[in-house]
Short mmCIF file of C-alpha atoms in Angstrom, two decimals:
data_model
loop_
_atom_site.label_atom_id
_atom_site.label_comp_id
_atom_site.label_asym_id
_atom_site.label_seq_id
_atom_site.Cartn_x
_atom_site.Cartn_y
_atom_site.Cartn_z
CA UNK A 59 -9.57 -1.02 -6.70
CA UNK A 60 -7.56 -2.56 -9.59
CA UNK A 61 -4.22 -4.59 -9.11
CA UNK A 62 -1.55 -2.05 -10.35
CA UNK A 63 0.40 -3.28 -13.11
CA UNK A 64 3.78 -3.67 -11.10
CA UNK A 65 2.18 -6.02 -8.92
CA UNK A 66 0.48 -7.68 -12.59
CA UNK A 67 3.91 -8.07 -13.64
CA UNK A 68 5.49 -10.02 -10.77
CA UNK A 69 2.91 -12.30 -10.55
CA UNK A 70 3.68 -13.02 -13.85
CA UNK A 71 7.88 -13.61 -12.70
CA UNK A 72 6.58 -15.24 -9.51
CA UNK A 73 2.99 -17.26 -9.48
CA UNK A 74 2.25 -17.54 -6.41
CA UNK A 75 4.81 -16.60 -4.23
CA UNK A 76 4.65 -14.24 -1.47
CA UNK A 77 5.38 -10.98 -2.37
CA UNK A 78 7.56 -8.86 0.33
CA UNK A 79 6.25 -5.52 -0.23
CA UNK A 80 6.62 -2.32 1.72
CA UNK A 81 3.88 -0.05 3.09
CA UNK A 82 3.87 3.20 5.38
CA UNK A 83 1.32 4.47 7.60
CA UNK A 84 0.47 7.32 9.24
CA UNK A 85 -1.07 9.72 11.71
CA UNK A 86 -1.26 13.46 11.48
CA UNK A 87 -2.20 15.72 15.16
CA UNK A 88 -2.80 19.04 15.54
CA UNK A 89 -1.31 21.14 18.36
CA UNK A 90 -4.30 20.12 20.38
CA UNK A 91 -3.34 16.42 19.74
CA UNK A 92 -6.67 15.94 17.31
CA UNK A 93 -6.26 13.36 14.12
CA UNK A 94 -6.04 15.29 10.85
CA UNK A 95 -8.55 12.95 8.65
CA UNK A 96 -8.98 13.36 4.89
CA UNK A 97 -11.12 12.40 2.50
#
C-alpha cells in the first residue's frame, strides 16, 4: 500500500515527528450476533 499524499505532505512540514492521526474501527453483527466480514 502506498503512503497517501496527505501523509507525503506533512512529512514534508514535520520530518520526523509523530503524527497524531485518527482512525475508527469497527464490528458489524447480525441478529444472531455473527461478524459481518467483507472482502
Amino acid at each position: 500500500m502506498a503512503t497517501p499524499e496527505f501523509i507525503l505532505e506533512l512529512r514534508k512540514r514535520v520530518g520526523h515527528d509523530p503524527l497524531w492521526l485518527m482512525g475508527v474501527t469497527g464490528v458489524v453483527l447480525d441478529a444472531a450476533d455473527r461478524i459481518l466480514l467483507h472482502r
